[in-house]
Short mmCIF file of C-alpha atoms in Angstrom, two decimals:
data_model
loop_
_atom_site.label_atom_id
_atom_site.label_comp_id
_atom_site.label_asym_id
_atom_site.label_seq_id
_atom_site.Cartn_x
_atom_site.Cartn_y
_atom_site.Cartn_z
CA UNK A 1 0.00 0.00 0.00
CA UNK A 2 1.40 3.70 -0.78
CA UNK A 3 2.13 5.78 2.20
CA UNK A 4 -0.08 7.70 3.66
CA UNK A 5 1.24 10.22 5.17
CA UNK A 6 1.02 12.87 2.95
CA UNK A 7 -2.66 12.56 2.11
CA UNK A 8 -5.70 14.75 3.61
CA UNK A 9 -7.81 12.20 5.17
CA UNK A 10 -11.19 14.36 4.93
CA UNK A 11 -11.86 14.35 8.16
CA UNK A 12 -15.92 15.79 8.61
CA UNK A 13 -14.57 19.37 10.83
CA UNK A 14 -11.01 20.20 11.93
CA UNK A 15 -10.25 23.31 14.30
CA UNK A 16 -9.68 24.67 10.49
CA UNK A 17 -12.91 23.98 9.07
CA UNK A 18 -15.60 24.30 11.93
CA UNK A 19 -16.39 25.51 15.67
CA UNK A 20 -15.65 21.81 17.25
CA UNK A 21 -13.49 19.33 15.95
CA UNK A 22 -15.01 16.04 14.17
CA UNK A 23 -12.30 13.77 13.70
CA UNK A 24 -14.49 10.53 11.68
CA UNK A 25 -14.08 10.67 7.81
CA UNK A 26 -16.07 11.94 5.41
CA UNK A 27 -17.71 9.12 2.74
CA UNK A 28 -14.60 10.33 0.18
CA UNK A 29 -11.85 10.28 2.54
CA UNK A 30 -9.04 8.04 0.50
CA UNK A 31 -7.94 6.28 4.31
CA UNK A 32 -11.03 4.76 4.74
CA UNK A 33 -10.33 1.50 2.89
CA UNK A 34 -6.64 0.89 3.10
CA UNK A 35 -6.41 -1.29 5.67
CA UNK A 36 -2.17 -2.61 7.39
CA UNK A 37 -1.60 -5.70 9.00
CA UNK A 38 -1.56 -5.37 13.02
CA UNK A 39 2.20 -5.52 14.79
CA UNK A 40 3.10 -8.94 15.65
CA UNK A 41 1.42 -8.49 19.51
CA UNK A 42 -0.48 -5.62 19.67
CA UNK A 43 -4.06 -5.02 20.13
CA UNK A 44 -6.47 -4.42 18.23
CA UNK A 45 -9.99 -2.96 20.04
CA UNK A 46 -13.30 -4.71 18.83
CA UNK A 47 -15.00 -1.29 18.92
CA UNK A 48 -14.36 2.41 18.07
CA UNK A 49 -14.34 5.43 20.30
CA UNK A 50 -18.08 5.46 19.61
CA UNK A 51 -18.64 1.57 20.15
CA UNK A 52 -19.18 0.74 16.46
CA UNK A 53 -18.10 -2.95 15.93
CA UNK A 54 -15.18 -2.96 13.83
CA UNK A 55 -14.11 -5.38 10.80
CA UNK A 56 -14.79 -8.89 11.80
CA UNK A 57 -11.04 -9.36 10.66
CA UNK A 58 -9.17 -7.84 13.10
CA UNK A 59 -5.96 -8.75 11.66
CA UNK A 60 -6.03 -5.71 9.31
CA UNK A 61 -7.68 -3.12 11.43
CA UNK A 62 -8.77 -0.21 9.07
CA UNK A 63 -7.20 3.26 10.18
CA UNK A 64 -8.53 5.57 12.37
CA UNK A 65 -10.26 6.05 15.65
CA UNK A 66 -14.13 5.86 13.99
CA UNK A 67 -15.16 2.71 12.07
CA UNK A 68 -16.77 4.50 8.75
CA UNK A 69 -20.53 3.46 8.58
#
């Protein structure tokens, strides 16, 4: 997978863009699908900071602190 540090992630409102920060992604955000494999022993949380479910696979986590619905 290309790197993606160098890519906006879209999130919905930034302290740039609106009055309180919104960190989940918008639908067009290009970091929603890429997904990395998990370091050998970490952990991966079933939920998100909301308490969506995440991907059943939980080997390849996608990125970010919101599950995209």
């Amino acid at each position: 997978l290309a790197n993606l540090i160098n890519i906006d992630p879209l999130f919905k409102r930034t302290p740039l863009t609106g009055s309180r920060p919104d960190y989940r992604l918008q639908d067009a955000s290009p970091v929603i699908a890429p997904r990395r494999p998990k370091a050998p022993g970490s952990a991966v949380p079933s939920v998100d900071l909301l308490n969506i479910s995440r991907s059943a696979n939980l080997n390849t986590p996608s990125l970010g602190a919101y599950e995209h619905k």
